[in-house]
mmCIF file of C-alpha atoms in Angstrom:
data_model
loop_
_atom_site.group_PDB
_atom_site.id
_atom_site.type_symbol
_atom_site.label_atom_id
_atom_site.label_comp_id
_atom_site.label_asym_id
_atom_site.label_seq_id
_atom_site.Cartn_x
_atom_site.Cartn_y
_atom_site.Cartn_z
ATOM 1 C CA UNK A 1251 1.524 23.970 17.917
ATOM 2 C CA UNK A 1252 -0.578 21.014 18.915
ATOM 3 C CA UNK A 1253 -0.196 18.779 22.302
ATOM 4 C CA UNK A 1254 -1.848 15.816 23.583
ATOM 5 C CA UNK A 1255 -3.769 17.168 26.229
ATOM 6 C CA UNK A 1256 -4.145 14.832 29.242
ATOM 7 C CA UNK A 1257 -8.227 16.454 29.182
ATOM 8 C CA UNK A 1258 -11.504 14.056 27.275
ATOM 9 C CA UNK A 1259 -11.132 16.534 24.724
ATOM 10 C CA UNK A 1260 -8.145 15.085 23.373
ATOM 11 C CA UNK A 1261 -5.555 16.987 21.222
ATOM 12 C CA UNK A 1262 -6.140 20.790 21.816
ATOM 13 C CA UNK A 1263 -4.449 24.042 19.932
ATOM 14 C CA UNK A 1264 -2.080 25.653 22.565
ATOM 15 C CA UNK A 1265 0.721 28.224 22.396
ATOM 16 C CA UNK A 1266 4.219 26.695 23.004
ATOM 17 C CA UNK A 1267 6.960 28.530 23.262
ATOM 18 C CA UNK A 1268 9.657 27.266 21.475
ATOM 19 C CA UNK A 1269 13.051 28.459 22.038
ATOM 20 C CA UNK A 1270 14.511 24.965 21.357
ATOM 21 C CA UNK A 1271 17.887 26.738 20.577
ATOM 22 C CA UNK A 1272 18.169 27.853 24.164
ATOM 23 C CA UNK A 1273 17.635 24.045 25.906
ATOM 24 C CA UNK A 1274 20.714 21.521 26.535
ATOM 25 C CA UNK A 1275 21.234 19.146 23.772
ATOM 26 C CA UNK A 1276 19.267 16.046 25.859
ATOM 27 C CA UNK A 1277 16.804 18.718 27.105
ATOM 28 C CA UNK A 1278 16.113 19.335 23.496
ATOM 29 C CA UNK A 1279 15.689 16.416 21.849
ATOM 30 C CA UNK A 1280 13.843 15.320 25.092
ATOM 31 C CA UNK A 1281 11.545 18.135 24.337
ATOM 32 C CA UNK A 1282 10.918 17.919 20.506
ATOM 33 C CA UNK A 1283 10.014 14.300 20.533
ATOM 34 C CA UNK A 1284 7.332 14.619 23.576
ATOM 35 C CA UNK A 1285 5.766 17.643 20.798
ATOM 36 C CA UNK A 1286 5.828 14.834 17.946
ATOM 37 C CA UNK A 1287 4.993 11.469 19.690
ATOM 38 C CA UNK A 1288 0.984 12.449 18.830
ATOM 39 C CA UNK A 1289 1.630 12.514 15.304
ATOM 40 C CA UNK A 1290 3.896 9.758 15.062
ATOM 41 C CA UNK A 1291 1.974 7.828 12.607
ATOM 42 C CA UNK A 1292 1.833 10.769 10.287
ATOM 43 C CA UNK A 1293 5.773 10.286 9.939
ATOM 44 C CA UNK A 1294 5.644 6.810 9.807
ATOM 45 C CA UNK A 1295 3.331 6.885 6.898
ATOM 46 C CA UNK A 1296 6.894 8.712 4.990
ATOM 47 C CA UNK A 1297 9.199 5.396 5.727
ATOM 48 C CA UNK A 1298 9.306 2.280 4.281
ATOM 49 C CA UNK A 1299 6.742 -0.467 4.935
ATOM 50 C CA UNK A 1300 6.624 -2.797 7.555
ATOM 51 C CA UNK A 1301 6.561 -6.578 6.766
ATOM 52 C CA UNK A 1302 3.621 -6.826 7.752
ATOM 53 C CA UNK A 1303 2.428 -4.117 5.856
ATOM 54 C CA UNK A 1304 4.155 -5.592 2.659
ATOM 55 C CA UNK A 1305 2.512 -9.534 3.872
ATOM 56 C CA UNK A 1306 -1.341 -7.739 4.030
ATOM 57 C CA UNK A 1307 -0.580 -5.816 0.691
ATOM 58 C CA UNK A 1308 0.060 -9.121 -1.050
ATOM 59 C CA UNK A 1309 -2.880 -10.823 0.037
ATOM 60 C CA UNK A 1310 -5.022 -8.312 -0.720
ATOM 61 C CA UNK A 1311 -3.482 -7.535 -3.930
ATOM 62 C CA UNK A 1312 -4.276 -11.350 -4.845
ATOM 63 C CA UNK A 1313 -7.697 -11.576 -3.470
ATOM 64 C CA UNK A 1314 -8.855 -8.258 -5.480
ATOM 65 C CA UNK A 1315 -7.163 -8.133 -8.814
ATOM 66 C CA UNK A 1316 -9.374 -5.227 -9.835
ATOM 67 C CA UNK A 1317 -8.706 -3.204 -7.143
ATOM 68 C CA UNK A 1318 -7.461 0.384 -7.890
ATOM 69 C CA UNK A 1319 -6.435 1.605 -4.675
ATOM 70 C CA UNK A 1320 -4.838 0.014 -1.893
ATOM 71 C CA UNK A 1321 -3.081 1.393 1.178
ATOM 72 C CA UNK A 1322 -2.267 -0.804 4.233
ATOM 73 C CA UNK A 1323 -0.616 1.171 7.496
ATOM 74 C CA UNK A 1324 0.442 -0.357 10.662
ATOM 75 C CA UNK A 1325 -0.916 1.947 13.147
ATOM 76 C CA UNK A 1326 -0.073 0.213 16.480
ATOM 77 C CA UNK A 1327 3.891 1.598 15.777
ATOM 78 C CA UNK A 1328 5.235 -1.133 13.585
ATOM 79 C CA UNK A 1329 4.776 -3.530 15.806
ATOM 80 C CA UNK A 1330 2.215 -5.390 13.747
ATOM 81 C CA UNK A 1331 -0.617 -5.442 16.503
ATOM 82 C CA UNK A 1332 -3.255 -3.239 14.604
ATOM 83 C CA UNK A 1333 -3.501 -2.081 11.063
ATOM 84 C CA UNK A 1334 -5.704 0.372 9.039
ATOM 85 C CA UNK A 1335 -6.910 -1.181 5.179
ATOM 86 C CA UNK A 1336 -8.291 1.499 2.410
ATOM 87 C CA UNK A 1337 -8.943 -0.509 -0.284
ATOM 88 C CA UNK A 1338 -11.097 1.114 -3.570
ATOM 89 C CA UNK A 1339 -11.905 -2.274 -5.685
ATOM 90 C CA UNK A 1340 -14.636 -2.955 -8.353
ATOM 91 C CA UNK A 1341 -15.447 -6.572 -6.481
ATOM 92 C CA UNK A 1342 -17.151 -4.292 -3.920
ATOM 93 C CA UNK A 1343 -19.994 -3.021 -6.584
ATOM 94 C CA UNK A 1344 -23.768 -3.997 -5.393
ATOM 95 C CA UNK A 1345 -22.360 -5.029 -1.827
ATOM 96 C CA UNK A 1346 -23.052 -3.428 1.517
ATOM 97 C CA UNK A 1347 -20.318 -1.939 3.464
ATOM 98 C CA UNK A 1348 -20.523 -4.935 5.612
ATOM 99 C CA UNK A 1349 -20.171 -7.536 3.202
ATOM 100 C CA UNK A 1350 -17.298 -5.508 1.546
ATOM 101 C CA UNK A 1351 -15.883 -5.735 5.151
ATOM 102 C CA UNK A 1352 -16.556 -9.333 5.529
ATOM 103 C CA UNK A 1353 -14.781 -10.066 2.256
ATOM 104 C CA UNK A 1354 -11.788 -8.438 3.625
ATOM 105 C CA UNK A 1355 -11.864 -9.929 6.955
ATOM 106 C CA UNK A 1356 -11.713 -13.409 4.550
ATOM 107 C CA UNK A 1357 -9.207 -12.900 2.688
ATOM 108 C CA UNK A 1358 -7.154 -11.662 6.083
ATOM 109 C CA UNK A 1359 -8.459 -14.879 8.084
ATOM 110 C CA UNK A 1360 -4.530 -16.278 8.408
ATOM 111 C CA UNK A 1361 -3.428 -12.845 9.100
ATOM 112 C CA UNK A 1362 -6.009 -11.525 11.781
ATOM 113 C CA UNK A 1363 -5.409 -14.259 14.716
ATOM 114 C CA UNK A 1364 -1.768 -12.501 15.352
ATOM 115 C CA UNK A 1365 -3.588 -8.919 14.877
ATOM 116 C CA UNK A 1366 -5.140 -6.909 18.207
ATOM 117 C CA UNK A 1367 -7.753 -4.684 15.525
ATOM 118 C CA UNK A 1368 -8.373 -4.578 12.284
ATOM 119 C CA UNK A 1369 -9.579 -0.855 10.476
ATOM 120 C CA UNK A 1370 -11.246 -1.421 7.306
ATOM 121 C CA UNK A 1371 -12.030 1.312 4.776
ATOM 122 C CA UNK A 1372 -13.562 0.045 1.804
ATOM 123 C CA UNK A 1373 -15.130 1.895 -1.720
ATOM 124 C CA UNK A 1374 -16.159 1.309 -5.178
ATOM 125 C CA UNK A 1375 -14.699 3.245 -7.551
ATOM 126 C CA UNK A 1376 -16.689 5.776 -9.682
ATOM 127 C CA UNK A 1377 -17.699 5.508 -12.936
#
């Protein structure tokens, strides 16, 4: 089982013993959600999109026809503060990352003044 560990070294592999069956029902919920809380954005990545996350898909989807991947994730909770862009697109062929991030960052312009970050993940598909 993994925990966040309160340490620099961030998450670390510990032993947990886990006899949830045993704890109160408040105890128990209490004590499963303080195990998952590090790994909420894996779950979140399972439910539906955010607005947000639906609003930067459509630009992007517009501003790079040829694209042939695109996944958009709101990673500050849902709240719509920070988001995380992979985008695979043939408009990115013969540019440096940066200008493939710059092109992005364009097409977002609107979008990024409400935004705290901004990850951008960008490729050119293989022939």
């Amino acid at each position: 089982m993994w925990r966040q560990s309160s340490s620099w070294s961030g998450l670390q592999r510990t032993a947990i013993p886990l006899n949830l069956c045993s704890l109160p029902g408040r105890e128990q919920l209490r004590r499963m959600m303080s195990l998952l809380v590090p790994f909420r954005h894996v779950f979140r990545s399972f439910t539906s999109k955010t607005d947000g996350e639906d609003r930067i898909t459509k630009i992007l989807k517009e501003k790079f026809p040829l694209a042939s991947s695109l996944k958009v994730v709101d990673i500050s909770g849902g709240c719509g503060a920070m988001y995380e862009i992979h985008i695979e697109s043939d408009e990115f062929r013969g540019k440096r990352t940066v200008q493939q991030h710059q092109l992005v960052n364009q097409a977002l312009k609107e979008e990024i003044q409400g935004m705290h970050g901004l990850r951008i993940f960008t490729e050119v598909p293989r022939k």
